CSV table of C-alpha atoms in Angstrom, one decimal:
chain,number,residue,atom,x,y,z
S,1,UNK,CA,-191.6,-82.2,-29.8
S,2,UNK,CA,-188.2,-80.7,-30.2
S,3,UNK,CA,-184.9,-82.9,-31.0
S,4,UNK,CA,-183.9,-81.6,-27.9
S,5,UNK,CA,-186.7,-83.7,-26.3
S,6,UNK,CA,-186.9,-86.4,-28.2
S,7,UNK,CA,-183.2,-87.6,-27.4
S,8,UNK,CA,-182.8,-86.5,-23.8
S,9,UNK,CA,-182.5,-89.7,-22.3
S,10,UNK,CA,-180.8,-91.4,-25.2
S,11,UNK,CA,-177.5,-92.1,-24.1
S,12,UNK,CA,-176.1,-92.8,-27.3
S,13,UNK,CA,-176.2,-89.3,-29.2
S,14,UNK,CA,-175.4,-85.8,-28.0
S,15,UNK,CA,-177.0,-82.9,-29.4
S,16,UNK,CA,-175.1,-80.0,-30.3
S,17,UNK,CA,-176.2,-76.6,-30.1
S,18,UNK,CA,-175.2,-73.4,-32.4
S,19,UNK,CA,-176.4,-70.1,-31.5
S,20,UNK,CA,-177.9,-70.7,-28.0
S,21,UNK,CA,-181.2,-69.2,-28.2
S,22,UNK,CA,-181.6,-68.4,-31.7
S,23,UNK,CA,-182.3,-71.9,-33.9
S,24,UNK,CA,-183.9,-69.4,-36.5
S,25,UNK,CA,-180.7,-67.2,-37.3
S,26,UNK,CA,-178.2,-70.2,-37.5
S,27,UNK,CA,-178.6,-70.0,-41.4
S,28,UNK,CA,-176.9,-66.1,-40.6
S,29,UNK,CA,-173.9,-68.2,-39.6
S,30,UNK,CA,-173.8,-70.6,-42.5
S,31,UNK,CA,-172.3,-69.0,-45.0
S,32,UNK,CA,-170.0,-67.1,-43.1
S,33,UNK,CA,-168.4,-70.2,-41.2
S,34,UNK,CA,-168.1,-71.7,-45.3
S,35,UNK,CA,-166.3,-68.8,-46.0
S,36,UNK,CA,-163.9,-69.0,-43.0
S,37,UNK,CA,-163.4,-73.0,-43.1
S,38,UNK,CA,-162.1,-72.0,-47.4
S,39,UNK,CA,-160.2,-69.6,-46.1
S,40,UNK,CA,-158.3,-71.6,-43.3
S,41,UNK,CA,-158.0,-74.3,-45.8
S,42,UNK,CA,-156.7,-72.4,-49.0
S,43,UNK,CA,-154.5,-70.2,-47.0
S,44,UNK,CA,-152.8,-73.2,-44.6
S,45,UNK,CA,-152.1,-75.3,-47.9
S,46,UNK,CA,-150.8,-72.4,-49.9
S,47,UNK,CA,-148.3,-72.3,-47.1
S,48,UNK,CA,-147.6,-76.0,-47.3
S,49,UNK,CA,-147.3,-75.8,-50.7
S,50,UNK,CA,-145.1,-72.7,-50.8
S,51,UNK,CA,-142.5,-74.0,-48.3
S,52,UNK,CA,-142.4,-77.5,-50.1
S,53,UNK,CA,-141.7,-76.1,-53.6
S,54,UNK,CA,-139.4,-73.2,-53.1
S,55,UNK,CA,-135.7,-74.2,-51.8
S,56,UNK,CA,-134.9,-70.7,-50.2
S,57,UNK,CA,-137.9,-71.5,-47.8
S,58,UNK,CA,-136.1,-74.7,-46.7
S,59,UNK,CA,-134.8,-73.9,-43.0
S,60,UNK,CA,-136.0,-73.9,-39.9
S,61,UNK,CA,-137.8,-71.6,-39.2
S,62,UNK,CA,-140.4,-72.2,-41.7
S,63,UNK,CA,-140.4,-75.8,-41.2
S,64,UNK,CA,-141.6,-74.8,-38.1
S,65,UNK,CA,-144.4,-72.6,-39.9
S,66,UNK,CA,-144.9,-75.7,-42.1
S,67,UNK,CA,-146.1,-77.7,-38.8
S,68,UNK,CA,-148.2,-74.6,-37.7
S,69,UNK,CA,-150.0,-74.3,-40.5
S,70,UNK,CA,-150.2,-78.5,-40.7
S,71,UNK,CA,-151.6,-78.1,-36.9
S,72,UNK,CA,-154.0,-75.5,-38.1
S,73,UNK,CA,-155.7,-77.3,-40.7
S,74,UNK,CA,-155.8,-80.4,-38.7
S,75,UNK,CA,-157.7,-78.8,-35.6
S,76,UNK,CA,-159.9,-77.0,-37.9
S,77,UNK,CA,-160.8,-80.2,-40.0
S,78,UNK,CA,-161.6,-81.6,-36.4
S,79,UNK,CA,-164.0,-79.2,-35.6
S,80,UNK,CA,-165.6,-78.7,-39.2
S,81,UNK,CA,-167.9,-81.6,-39.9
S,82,UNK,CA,-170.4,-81.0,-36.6
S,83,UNK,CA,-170.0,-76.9,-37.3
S,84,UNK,CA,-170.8,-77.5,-41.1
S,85,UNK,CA,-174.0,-80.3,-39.9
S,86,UNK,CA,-175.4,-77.9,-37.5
S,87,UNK,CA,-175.1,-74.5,-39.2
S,88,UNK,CA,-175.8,-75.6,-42.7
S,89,UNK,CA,-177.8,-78.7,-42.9
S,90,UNK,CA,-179.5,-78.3,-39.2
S,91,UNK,CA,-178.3,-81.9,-38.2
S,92,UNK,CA,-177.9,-81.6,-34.7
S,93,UNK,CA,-177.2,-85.1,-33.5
S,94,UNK,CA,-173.6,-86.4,-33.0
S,95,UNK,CA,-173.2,-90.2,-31.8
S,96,UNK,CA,-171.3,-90.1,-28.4
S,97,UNK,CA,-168.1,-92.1,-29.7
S,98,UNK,CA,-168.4,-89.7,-33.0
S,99,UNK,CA,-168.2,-87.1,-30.2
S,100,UNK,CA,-165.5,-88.6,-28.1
S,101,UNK,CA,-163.1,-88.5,-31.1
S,102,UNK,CA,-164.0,-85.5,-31.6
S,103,UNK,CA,-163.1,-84.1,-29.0
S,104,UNK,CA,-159.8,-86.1,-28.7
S,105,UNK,CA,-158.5,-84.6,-31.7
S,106,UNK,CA,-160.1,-80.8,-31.2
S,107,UNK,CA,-158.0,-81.1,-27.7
S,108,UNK,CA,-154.8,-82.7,-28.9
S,109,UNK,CA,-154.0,-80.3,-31.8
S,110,UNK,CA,-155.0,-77.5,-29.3
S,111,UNK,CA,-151.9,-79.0,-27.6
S,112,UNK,CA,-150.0,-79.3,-30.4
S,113,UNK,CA,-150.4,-75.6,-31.4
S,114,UNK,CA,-149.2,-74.5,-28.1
S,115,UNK,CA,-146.0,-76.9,-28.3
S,116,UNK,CA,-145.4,-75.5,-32.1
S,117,UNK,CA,-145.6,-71.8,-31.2
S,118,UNK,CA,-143.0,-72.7,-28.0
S,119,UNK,CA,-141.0,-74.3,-30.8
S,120,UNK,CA,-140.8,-71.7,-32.6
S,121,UNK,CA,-139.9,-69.5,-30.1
S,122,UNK,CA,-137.2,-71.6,-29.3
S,123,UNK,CA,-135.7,-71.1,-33.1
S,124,UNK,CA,-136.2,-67.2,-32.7
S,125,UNK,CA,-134.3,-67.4,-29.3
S,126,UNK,CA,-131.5,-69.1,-31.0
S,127,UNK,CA,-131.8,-67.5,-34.3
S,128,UNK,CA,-130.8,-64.2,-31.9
S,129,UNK,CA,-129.0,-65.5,-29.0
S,130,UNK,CA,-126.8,-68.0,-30.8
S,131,UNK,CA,-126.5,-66.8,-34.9
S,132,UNK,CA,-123.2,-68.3,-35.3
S,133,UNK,CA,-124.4,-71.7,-33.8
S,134,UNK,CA,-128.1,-71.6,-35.5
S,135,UNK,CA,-127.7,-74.0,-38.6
S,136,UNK,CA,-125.4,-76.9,-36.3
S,137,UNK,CA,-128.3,-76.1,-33.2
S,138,UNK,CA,-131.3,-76.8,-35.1
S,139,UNK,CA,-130.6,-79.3,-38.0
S,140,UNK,CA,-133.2,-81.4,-39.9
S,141,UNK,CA,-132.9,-84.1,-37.2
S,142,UNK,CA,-133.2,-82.2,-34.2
S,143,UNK,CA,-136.4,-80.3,-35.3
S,144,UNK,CA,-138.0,-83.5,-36.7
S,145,UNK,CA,-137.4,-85.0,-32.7
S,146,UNK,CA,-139.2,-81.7,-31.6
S,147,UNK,CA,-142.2,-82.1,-33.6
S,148,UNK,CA,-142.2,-85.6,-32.6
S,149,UNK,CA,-142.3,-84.4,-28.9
S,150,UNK,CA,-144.9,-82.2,-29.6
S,151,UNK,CA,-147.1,-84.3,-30.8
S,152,UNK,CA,-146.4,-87.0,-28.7
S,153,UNK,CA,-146.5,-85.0,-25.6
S,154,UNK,CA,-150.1,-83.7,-26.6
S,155,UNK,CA,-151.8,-87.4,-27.6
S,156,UNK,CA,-150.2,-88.9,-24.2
S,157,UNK,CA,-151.5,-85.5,-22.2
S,158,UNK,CA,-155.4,-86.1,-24.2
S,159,UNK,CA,-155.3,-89.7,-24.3
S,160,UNK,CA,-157.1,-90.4,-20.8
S,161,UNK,CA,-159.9,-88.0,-21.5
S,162,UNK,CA,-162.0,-90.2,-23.7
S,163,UNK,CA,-161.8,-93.2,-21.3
S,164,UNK,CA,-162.9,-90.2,-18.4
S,165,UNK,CA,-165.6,-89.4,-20.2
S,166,UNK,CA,-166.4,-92.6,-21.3
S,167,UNK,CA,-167.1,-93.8,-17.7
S,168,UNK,CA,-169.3,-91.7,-16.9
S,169,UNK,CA,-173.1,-91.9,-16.8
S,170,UNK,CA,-175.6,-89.5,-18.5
S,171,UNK,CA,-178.7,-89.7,-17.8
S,172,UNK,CA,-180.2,-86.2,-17.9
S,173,UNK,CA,-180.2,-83.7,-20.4
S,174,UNK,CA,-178.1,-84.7,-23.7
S,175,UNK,CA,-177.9,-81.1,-25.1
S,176,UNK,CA,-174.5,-79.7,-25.4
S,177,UNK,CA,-173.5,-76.0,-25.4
S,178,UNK,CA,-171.5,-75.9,-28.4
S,179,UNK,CA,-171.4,-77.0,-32.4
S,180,UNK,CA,-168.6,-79.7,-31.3
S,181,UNK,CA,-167.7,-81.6,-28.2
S,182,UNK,CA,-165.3,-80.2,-25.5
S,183,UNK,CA,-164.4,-82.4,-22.6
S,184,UNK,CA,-165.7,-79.8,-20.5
S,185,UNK,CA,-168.7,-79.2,-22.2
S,186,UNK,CA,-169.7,-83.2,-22.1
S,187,UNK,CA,-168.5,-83.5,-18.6
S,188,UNK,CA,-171.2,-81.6,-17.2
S,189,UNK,CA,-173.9,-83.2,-18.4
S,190,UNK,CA,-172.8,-86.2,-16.3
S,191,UNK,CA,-175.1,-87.3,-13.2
S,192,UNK,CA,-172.2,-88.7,-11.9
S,193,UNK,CA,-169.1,-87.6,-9.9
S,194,UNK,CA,-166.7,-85.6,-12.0
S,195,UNK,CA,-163.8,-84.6,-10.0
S,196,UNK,CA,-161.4,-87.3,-11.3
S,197,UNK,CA,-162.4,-85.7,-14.9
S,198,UNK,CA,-162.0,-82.0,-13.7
S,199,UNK,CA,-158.8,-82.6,-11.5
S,200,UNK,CA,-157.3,-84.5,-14.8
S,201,UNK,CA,-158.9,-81.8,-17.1
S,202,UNK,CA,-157.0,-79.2,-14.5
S,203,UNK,CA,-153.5,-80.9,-14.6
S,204,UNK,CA,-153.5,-81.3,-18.2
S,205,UNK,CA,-154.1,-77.3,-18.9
S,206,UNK,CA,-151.1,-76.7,-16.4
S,207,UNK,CA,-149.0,-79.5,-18.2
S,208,UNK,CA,-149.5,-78.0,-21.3
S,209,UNK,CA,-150.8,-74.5,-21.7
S,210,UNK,CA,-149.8,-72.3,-18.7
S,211,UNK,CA,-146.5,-74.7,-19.3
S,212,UNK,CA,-146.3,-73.4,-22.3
S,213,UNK,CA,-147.0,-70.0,-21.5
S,214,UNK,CA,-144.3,-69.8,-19.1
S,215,UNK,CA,-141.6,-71.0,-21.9
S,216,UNK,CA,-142.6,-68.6,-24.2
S,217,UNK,CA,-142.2,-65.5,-21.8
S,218,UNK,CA,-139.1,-66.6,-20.4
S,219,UNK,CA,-138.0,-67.1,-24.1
S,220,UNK,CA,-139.1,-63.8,-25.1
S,221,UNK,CA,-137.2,-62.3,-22.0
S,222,UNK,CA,-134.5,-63.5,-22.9
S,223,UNK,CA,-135.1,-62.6,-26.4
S,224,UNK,CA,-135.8,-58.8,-25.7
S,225,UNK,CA,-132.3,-59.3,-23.1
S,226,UNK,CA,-129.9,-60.4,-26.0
S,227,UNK,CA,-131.8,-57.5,-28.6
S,228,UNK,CA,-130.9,-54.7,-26.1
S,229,UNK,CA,-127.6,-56.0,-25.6
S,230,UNK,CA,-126.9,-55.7,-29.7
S,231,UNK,CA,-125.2,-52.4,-30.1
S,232,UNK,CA,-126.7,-51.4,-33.7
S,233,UNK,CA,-130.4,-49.6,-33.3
S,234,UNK,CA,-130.6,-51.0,-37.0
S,235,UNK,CA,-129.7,-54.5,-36.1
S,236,UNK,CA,-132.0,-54.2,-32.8
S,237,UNK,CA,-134.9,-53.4,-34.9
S,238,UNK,CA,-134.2,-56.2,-37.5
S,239,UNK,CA,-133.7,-58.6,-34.7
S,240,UNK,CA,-136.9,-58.0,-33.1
S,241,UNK,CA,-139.0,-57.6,-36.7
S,242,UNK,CA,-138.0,-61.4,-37.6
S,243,UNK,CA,-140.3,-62.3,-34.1
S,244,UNK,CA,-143.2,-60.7,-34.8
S,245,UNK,CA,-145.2,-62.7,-36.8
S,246,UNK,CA,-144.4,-65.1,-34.4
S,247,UNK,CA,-145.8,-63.0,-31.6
S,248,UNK,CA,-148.9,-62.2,-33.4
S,249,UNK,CA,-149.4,-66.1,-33.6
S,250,UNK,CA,-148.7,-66.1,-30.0
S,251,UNK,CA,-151.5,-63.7,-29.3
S,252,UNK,CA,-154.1,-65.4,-32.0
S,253,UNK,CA,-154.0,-67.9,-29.9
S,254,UNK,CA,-153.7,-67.3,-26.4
S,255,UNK,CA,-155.7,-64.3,-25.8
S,256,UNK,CA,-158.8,-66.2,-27.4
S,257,UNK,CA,-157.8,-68.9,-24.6
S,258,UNK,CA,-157.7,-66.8,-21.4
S,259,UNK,CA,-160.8,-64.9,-22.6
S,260,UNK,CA,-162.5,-67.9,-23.0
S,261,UNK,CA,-160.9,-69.0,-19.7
S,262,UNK,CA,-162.2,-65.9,-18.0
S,263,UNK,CA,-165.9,-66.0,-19.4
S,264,UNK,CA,-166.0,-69.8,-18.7
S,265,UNK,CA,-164.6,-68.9,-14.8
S,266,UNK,CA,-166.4,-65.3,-14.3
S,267,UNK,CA,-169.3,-65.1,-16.8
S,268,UNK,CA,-171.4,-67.4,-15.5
S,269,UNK,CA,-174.3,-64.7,-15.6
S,270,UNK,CA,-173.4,-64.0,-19.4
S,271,UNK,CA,-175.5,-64.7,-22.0
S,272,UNK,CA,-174.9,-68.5,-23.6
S,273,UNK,CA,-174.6,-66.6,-26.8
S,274,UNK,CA,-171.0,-65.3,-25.7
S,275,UNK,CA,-169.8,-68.2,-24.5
S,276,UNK,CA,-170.5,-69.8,-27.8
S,277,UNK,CA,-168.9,-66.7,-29.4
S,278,UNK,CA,-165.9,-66.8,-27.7
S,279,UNK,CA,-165.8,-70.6,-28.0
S,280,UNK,CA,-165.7,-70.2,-31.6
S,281,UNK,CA,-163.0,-67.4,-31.8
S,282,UNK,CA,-160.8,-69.6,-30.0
S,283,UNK,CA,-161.1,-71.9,-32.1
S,284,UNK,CA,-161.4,-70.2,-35.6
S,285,UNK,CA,-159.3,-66.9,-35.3
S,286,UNK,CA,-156.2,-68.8,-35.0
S,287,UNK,CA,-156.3,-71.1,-38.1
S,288,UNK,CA,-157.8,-68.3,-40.4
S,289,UNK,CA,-155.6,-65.5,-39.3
S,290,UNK,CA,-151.9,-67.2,-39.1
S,291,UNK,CA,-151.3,-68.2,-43.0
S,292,UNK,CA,-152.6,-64.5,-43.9
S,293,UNK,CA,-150.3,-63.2,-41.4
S,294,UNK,CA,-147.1,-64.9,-42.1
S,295,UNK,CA,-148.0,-64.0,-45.7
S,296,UNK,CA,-147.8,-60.7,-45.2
S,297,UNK,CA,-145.1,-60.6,-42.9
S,298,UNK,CA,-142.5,-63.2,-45.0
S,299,UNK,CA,-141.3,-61.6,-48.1
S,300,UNK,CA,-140.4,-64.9,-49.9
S,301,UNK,CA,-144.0,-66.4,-49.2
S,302,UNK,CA,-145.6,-63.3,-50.6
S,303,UNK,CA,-143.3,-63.0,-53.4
S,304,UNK,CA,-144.3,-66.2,-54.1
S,305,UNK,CA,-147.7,-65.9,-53.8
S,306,UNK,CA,-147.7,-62.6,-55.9
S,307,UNK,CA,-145.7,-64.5,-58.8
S,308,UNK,CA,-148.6,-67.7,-58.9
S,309,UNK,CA,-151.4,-64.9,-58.7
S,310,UNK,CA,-149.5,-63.2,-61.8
S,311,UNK,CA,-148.9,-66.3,-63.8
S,312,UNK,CA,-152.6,-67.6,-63.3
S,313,UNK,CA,-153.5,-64.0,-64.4
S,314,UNK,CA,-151.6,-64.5,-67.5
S,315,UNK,CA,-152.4,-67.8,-67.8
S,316,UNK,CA,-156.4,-67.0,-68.0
């Protein structure tokens, strides 16, 4: 008898699926994910450590990258124990409060990154609208308020979502479609009403991501307004250069989102394979990609980078 089976009416434990369909090449997925949860973790540190050590780095705008890459390696240490249990050791079964935490944390630094990235678009727009002003705007106070906010804004906005789920009965199948729990993955497997959950679910995403969404194009408007307004081609292309590592992050993480959105909405007929695809780009492209693209992007994180490379080199 499958796990599957064996657990479907136990309403303690959730089992959580990998590659819908094909249980025999999971172990294909293994080392890979390994591979991408070092990455994430070496290359979000490094920029931690980076910006901590070296005083030129000590401004605002990478104290904003500091919390990024802090947000990054906190959703992906949410998501990693499950993904590591299922795809390397097999162990399928999560406990339903182990899941519930879960998927508070998965959704609140999901939050968080979105508030970051419309942080830091608010330092660009001021960086560029307001030069003269930048350093008195954005002092050590005010942006240590704003990642307070941030956070704050995203726990409060999640907060409800494990007592929703946590009313709710389940009494069918226990079998869930991913390697960790998503509100509204768990919620469906409910044989109870779920509206309350979905409306919630519903006002939260506008509260926080199409929010956000809005902020940042209305940023970047007015961005783009004040760059064509400078009368220097030179300056005009320096101005914009310092925001595009910042719009790359920008489209790490929302273009994962709204095709996930759009597969979750319109794919219905799709294979469970993509949806568990796309699931997992959304939430792995981000925290891999955004350390090795700032450190390509930022000279004085790759210089620095270059000179500890060189002096381990030495060194061995």
């Amino acid at each position: 008898m499958s796990p599957a089976n064996q657990t479907s009416h136990n309403h303690h434990n959730f089992i959580l699926t990998g590659l819908p369909g094909m249980p025999e090449k999971d172990f294909l997925m293994a080392f890979p994910l390994f591979l991408l949860y070092g990455t994430t973790l070496l290359g979000n540190i490094t920029i931690l450590v980076i910006i901590k050590i070296e005083q030129s780095l000590h401004e605002p705008m990478y104290y904003f990258l500091a919390m990024l890459a802090a947000t990054d390696l906190s959703l992906s240490l949410s998501s990693m124990p499950t993904m590591i249990s299922v795809h390397w050791f097999n162990r399928r079964t999560v406990t339903f409060d182990a899941c519930i935490t879960q998927m508070f944390f998965i959704h609140t630094f999901g939050g968080v990154e979105s508030g970051v990235l419309v942080a830091m678009a608010f330092d660009r727009f001021v960086a560029i609208c307001f030069p003269l002003h930048y350093a008195t705007i954005l002092t050590h106070g005010v942006i240590g308020k704003i990642g307070i906010a941030v956070l704050l804004r995203s726990v409060c906005a999640v907060l409800p979502v494990p007592f929703l789920i946590k009313r709710l009965p389940f009494c069918h199948s226990n079998v869930l479609s991913h390697a960790y729990c998503l509100h509204q993955d768990a919620m469906r497997l409910a044989c109870a009403d779920t509206r309350i959950n979905s409306i919630y679910g519903l006002l939260a995403v506008i509260f926080i991501i199409v929010f956000d969404a809005l902020i940042l194009l209305l940023s970047y408007f007015l961005i783009l307004r004040a760059v064509l307004g400078i009368a220097s081609q030179e300056e005009r292309f320096k101005a914009l250069n310092t925001c595009l590592s910042h719009i790359f992050a920008v489209m790490l993480f929302y273009v994962p989102l709204i095709g996930m959105t759009l597969i979750h909405r319109f794919g219905k007929h799709l294979s469970p394979i993509v949806h568990s695809i796309m699931a997992n780009v959304y939430l792995l492209l981000p925290p891999v990609l955004n350390p090795i693209v700032y450190s390509i992007r930022t000279k004085q994180i790759k210089k620095r980078i270059v000179q500890i490379f060189c002096r381990s080199k030495i060194g061995s």
